[in-house]
Coordinates of C-alpha atoms and ligand atoms in Angstrom, one line a residue:
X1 CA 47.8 -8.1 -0.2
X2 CA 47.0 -9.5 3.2
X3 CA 47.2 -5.7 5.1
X4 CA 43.1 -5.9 5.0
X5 CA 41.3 -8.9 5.2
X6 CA 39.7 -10.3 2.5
X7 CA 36.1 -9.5 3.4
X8 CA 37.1 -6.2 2.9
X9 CA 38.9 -6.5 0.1
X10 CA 36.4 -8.4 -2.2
X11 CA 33.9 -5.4 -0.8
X12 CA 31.7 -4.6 -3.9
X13 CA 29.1 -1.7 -4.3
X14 CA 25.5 -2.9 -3.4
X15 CA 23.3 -2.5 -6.1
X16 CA 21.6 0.5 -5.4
X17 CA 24.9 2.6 -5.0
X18 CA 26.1 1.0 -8.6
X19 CA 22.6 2.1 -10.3
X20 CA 22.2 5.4 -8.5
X21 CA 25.3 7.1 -7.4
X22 CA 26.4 7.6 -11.4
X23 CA 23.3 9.8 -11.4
X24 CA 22.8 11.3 -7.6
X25 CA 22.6 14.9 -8.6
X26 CA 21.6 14.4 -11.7
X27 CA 17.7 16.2 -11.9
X28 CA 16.4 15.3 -14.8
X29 CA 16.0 11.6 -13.0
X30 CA 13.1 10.6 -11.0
X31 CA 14.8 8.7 -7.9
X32 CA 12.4 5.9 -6.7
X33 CA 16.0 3.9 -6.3
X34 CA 16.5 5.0 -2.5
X35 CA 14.7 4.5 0.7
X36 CA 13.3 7.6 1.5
X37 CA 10.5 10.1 0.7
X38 CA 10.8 13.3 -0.3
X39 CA 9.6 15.5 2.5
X40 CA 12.0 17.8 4.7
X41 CA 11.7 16.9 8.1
X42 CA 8.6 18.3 9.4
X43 CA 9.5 22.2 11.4
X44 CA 8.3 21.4 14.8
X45 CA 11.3 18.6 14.9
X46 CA 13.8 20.6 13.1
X47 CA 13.0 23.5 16.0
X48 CA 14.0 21.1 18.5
X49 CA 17.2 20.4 17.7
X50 CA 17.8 24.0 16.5
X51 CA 17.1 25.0 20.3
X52 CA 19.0 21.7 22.0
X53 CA 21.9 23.7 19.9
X54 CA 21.2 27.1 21.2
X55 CA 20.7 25.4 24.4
X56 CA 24.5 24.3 24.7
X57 CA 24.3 20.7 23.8
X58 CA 27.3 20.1 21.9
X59 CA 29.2 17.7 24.6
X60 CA 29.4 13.9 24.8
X61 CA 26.5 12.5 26.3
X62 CA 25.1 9.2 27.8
X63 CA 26.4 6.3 25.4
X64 CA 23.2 4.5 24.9
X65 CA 21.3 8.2 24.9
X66 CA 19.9 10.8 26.5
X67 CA 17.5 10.1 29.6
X68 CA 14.7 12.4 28.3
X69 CA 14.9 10.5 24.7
X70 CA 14.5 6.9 26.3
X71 CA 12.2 8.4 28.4
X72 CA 10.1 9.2 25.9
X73 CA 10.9 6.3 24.0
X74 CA 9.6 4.5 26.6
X75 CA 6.5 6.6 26.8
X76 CA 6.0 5.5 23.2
X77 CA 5.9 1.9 22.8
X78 CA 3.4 1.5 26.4
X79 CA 1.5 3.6 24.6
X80 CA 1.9 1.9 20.9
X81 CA 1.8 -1.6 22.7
X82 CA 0.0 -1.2 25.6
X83 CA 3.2 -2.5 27.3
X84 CA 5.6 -1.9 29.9
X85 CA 9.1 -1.6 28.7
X86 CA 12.0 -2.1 31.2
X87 CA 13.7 1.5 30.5
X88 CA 17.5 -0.6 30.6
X89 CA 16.1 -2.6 27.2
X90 CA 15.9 0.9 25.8
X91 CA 19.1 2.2 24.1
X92 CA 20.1 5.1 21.5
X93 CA 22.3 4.1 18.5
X94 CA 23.2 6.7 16.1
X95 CA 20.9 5.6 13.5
X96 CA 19.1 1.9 12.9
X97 CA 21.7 0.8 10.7
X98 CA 24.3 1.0 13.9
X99 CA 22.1 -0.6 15.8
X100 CA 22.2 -3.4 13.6
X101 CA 25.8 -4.0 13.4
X102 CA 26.3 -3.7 17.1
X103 CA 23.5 -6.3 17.2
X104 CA 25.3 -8.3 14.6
X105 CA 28.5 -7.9 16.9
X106 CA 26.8 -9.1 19.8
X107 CA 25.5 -12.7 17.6
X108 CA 28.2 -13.8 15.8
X109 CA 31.7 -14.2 15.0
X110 CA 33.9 -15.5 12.2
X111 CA 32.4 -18.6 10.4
X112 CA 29.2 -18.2 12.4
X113 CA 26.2 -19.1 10.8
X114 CA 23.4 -16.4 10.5
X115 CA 19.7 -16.7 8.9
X116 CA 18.8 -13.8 7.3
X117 CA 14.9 -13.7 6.1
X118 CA 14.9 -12.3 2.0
X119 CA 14.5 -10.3 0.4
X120 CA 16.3 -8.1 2.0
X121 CA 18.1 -4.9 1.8
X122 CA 21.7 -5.5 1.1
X123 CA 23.4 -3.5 4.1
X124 CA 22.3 -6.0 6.4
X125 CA 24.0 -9.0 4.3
X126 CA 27.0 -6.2 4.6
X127 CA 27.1 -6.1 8.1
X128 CA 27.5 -10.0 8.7
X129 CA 29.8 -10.4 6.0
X130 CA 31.9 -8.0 7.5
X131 CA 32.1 -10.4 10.5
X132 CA 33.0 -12.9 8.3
X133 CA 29.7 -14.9 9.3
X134 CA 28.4 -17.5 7.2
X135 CA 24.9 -16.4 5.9
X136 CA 22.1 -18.4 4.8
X137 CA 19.2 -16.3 3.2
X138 CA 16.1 -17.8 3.4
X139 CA 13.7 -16.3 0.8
X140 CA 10.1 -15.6 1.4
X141 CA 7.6 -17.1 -0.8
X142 CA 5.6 -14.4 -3.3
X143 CA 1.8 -16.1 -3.2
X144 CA -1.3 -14.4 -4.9
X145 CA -2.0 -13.3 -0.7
X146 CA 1.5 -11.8 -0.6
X147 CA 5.3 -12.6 0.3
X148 CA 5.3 -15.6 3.1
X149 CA 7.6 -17.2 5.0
X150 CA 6.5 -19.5 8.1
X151 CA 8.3 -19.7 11.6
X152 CA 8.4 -23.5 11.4
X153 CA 10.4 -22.5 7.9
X154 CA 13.2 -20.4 9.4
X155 CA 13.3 -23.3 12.6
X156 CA 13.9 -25.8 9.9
X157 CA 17.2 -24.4 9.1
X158 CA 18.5 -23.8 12.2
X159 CA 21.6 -25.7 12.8
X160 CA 24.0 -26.0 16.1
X161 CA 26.5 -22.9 14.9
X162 CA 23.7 -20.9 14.3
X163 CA 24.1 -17.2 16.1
X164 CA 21.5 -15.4 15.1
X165 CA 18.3 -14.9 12.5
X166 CA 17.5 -11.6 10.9
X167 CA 14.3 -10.7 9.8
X168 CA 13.1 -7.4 8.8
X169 CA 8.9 -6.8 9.3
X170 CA 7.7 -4.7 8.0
X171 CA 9.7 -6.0 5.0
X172 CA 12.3 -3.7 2.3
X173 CA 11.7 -5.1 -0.4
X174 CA 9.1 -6.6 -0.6
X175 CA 5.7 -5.5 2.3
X176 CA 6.0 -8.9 4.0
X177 CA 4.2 -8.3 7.5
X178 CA 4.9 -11.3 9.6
X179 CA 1.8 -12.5 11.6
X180 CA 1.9 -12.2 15.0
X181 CA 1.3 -16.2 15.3
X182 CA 4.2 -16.7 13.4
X183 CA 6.0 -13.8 15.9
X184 CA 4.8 -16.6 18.9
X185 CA 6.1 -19.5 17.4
X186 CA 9.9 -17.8 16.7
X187 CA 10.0 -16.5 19.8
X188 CA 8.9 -19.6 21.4
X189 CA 12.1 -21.7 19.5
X190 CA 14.2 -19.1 20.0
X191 CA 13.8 -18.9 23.7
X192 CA 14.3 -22.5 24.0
X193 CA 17.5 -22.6 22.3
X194 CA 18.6 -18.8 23.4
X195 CA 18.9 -18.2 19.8
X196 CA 19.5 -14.5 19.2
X197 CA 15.8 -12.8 16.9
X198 CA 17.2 -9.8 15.4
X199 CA 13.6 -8.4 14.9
X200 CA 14.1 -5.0 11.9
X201 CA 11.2 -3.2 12.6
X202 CA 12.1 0.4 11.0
X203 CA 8.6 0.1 9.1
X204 CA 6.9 -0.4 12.0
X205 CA 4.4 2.5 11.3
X206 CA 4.3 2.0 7.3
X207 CA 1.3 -0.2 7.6
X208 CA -1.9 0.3 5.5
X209 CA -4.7 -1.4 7.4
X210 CA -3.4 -0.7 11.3
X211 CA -1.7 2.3 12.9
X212 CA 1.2 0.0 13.8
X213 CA 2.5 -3.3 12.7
X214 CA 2.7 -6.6 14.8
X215 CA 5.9 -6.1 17.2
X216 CA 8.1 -8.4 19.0
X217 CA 8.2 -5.3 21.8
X218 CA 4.6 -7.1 22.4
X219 CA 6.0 -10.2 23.3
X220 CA 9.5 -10.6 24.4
X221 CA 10.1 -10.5 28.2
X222 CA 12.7 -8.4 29.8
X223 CA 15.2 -11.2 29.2
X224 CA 14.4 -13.3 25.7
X225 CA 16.9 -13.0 23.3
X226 CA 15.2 -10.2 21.3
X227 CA 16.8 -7.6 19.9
X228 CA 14.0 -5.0 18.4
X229 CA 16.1 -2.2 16.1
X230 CA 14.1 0.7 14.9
X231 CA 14.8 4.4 14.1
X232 CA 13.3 7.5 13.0
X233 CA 14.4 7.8 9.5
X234 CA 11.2 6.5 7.9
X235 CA 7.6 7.6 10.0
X236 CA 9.2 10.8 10.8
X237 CA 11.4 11.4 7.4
X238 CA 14.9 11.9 9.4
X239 CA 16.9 9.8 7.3
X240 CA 19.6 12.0 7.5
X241 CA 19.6 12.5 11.0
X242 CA 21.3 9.3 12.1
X243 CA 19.4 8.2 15.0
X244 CA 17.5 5.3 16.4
X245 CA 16.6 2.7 19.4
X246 CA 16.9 -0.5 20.5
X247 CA 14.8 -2.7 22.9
X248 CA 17.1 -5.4 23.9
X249 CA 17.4 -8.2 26.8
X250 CA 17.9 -6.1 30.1
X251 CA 21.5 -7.5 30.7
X252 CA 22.6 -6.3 28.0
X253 CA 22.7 -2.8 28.9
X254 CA 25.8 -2.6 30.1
X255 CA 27.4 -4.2 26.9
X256 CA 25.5 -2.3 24.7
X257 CA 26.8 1.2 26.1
X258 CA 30.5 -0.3 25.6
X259 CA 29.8 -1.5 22.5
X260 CA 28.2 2.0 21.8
X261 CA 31.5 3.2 22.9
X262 CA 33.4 1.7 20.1
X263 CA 30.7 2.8 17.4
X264 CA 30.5 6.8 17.8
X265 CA 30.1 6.8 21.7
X266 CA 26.0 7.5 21.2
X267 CA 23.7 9.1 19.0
X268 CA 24.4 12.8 17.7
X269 CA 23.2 15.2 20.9
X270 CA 21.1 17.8 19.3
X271 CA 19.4 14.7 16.9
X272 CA 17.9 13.3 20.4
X273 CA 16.5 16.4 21.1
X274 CA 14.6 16.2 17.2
X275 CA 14.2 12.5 18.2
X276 CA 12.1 13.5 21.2
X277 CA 9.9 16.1 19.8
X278 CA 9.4 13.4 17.3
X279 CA 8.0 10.9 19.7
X280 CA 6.3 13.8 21.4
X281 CA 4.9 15.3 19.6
X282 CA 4.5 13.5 16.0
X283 CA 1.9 11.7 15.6
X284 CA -0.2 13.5 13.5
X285 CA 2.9 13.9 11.2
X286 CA 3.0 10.1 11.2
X287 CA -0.7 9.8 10.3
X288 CA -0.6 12.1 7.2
X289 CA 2.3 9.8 6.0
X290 CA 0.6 6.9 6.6
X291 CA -2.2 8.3 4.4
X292 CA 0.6 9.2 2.1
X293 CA 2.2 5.9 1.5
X294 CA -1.5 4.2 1.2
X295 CA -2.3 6.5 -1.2
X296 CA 1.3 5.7 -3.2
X297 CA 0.4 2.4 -3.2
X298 CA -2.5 2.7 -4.9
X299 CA -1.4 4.3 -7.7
X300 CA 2.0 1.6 -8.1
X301 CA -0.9 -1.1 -7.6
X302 CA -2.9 0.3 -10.4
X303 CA -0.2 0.7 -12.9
X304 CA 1.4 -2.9 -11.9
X305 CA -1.2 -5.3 -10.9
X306 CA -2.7 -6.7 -14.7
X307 CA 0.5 -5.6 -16.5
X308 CA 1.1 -8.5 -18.8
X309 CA 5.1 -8.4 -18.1
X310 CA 4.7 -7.8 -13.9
X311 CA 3.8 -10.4 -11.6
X312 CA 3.0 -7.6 -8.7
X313 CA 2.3 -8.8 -5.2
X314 CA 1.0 -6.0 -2.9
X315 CA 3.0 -5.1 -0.4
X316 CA 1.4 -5.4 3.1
X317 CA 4.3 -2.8 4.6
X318 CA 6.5 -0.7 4.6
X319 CA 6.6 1.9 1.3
X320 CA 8.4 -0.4 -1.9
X321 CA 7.1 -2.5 -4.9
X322 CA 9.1 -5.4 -5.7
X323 CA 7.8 -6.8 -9.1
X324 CA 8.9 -9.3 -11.0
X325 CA 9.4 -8.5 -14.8
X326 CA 8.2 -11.9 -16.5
X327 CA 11.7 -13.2 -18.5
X328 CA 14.0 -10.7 -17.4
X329 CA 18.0 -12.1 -16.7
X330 CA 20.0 -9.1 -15.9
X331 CA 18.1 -6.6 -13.4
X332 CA 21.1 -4.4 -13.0
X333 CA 21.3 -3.9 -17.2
X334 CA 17.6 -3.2 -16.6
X335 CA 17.6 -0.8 -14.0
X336 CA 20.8 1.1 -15.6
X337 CA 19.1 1.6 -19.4
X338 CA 15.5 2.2 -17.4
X339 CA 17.7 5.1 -15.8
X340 CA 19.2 6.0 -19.4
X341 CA 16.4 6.0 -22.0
X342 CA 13.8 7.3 -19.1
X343 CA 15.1 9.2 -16.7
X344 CA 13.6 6.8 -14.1
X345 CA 15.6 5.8 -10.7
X346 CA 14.8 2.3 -9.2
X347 CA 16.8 -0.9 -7.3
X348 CA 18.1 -3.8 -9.4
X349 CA 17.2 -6.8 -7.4
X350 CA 19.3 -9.2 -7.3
X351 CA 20.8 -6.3 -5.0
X352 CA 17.7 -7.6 -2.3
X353 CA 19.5 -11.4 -2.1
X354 CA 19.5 -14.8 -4.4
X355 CA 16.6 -15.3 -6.1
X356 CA 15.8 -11.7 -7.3
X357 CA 17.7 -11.1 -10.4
X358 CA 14.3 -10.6 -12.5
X359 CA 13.1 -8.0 -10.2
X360 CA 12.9 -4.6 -9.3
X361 CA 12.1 -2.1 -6.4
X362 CA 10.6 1.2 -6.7
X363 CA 9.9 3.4 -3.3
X364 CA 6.5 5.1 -3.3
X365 CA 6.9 7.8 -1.0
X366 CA 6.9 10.2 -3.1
X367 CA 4.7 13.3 -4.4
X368 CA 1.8 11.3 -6.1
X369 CA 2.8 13.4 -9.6
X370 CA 6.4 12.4 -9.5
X371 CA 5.5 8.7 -8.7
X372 CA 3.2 8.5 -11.3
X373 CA 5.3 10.3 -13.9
X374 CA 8.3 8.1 -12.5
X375 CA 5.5 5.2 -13.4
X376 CA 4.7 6.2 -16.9
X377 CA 8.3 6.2 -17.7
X378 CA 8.7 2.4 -16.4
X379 CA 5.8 1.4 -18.2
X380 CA 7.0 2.5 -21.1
X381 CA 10.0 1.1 -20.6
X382 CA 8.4 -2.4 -20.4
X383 CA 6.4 -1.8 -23.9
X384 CA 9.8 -1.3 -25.6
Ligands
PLP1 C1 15.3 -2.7 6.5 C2 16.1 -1.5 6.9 N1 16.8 -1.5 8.1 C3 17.5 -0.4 8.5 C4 17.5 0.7 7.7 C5 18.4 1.9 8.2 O1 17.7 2.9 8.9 P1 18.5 4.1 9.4 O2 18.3 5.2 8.5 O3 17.8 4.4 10.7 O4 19.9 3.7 9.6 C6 16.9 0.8 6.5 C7 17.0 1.9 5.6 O5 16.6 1.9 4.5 C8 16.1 -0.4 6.1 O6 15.5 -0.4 4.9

């Protein structure tokens, strides 16, 4: 068969979709297998794009987004920053995960290598092997102070065909939070050797002891090769909404707008009106979820941290727990009978990159009965 080519072909399920999607409407489980909370988005955003829609706005729009939206995006991060964003870094993708294939366009080509910093959520690997790139994961260390990788560690495998490193910080899976000395000395390489940083920063505001985490929006200038993706879905539960932002180099706003053109020619319409109101207007939204998430982690860190089968490394970010279960080989077998005998949802991990196949993610942004129930049931699970 050579119609489609064979990256495409040999296209597999991740490991979430194999564990989950057997079960997706099925009630009776508790789903900590996805990325997402369980909260509706909150009214005053919803209203927003309920009146955008009575307002007319059903029409194409501007490819890399509305002017009010990067307006306001704009607003946002000199205020989250204290910084001074160039409004042509700021562009609209529909949703984060577009942004980072149109990053990943923009990098690399067939046979290109790509670092990509793991753990890490298996779409991304998706996206570059799509391209065809060659990917080297580069796993962070789990230490008794939490998941670690150094810059000078990600420098070290740089080669001459290398396009592009990923790195997602906050980190899904596993709460790595890299420094912001670490942020310097990345960017410093990277500028040197116009090395394209593809800097995931979705989690930005799932942080337990700061309002935001350590950005590279703080550091690049208008032209290093930085491309910052983030989106909506997680501070301001809008997963479904399909809309996020970019800050990228300043020449590149041009190319992103084509490239937009190619994707779905720019974020849904009435979403950027939601998107706004979000920026606008959230904040105290995103406060009682940061209080949410801290809380969640409490209770997964109290039920994890001595168990005799877990090695459990607090996560510093974002809203997952990644533990290890001591002597286990086959973490999709695990995850699948956890989901039979108990009714319990989570990630297998060797879906999150080599070097995982004993672990397993559960996301704690959930109602802190359900998490705990979804808890007991995994716990009991273990004593089996
Ligand atoms: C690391 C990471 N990047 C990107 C995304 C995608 O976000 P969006 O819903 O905006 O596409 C996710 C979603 O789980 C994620 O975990």
């Amino acid at each position: 068969m050579h119609a489609i080519r064979p990256e495409i072909e040999s296209f597999g399920q991740n490991g979430i979709a194999r564990t989950a999607l057997a079960r997706l409407h099925d009630d009776t489980v508790m789903p900590l297998w996805f990325g997402e909370g369980d909260e509706v988005t909150p009214d005053f955003i919803c209203n927003a794009a309920k009146a955008s829609l009575d307002q007319g706005h059903t029409f194409y729009t501007h490819t890399r987004g509305r002017t009010t939206l990067r307006a306001a995006i704009k607003c946002y991060l000199d205020r989250l920053y204290d910084a001074d964003v160039h409004p042509d870094r700021i562009s609209v993708p529909g949703s984060a995960m577009l942004g980072v294939n149109i990053c990943a366009q923009m990098a690399a080509s067939k046979g290109d290598h790509v670092i990509i910093v793991s753990p890490v959520w298996p779409n991304i690997e998706a996206v570059f092997r799509v391209i065809g790139a060659e990917i080297e994961h580069l796993r962070q260390r789990p230490t008794p102070g939490g998941w670690q990788i150094t810059a000078d560690e990600i420098i070290a495998s740089v080669r001459k065909e290398t396009r592009a490193i990923f790195l997602n910080s906050p980190c899904n899976p596993t709460g790595w939070v890299m420094p912001r000395a670490e942020q310097l000395r990345l960017l410093e390489f990277c500028r040197e050797r116009d090395l394209l940083i593809i800097a995931d920063e979705v989690y930005h505001r799932c942080v337990f002891d700061a309002p935001v985490a350590p950005s590279f929006v703080e550091i690049a200038s208008d032209e290093d090769p930085v491309i910052v993706v983030n989106g909506f879905s997680k501070a301001w539960a809008m997963t479904g909404w399909r809309i996020g932002w970019v800050v990228a180099p300043k020449r590149l706003a041009t190319a992103w707008g084509s490239l937009s053109e190619c994707f779905n020619t720019g974020a849904n319409v009435f979403a950027q009106a939601g998107a706004t109101a979000a920026l606008e207007e959230g904040e105290a939204f995103v406060h009682a979820q940061q209080s949410k998430f801290s809380k969640g982690r409490a209770i997964v860190s109290a039920a994890f941290k001595e168990h005799p089968r877990l090695e459990y490394i607090e996560p510093q970010g974002a809203f997952y727990a990644f533990p290890e279960v001591r002597g286990l080989t086959d973490s999709a077998r695990f995850a699948e009978t956890l989901r039979d005998q108990m009714h319990v949802g989570v990630a297998p991990g060797y879906t999150f990159g080599p070097g995982n196949e004993s672990h397993f993610r559960i996301c704690f942004a959930r109602r802190h009965d359900e998490l705990e129930r979804g808890l007991e049931g995994i716990l009991r699970f273990l004593e089996g």
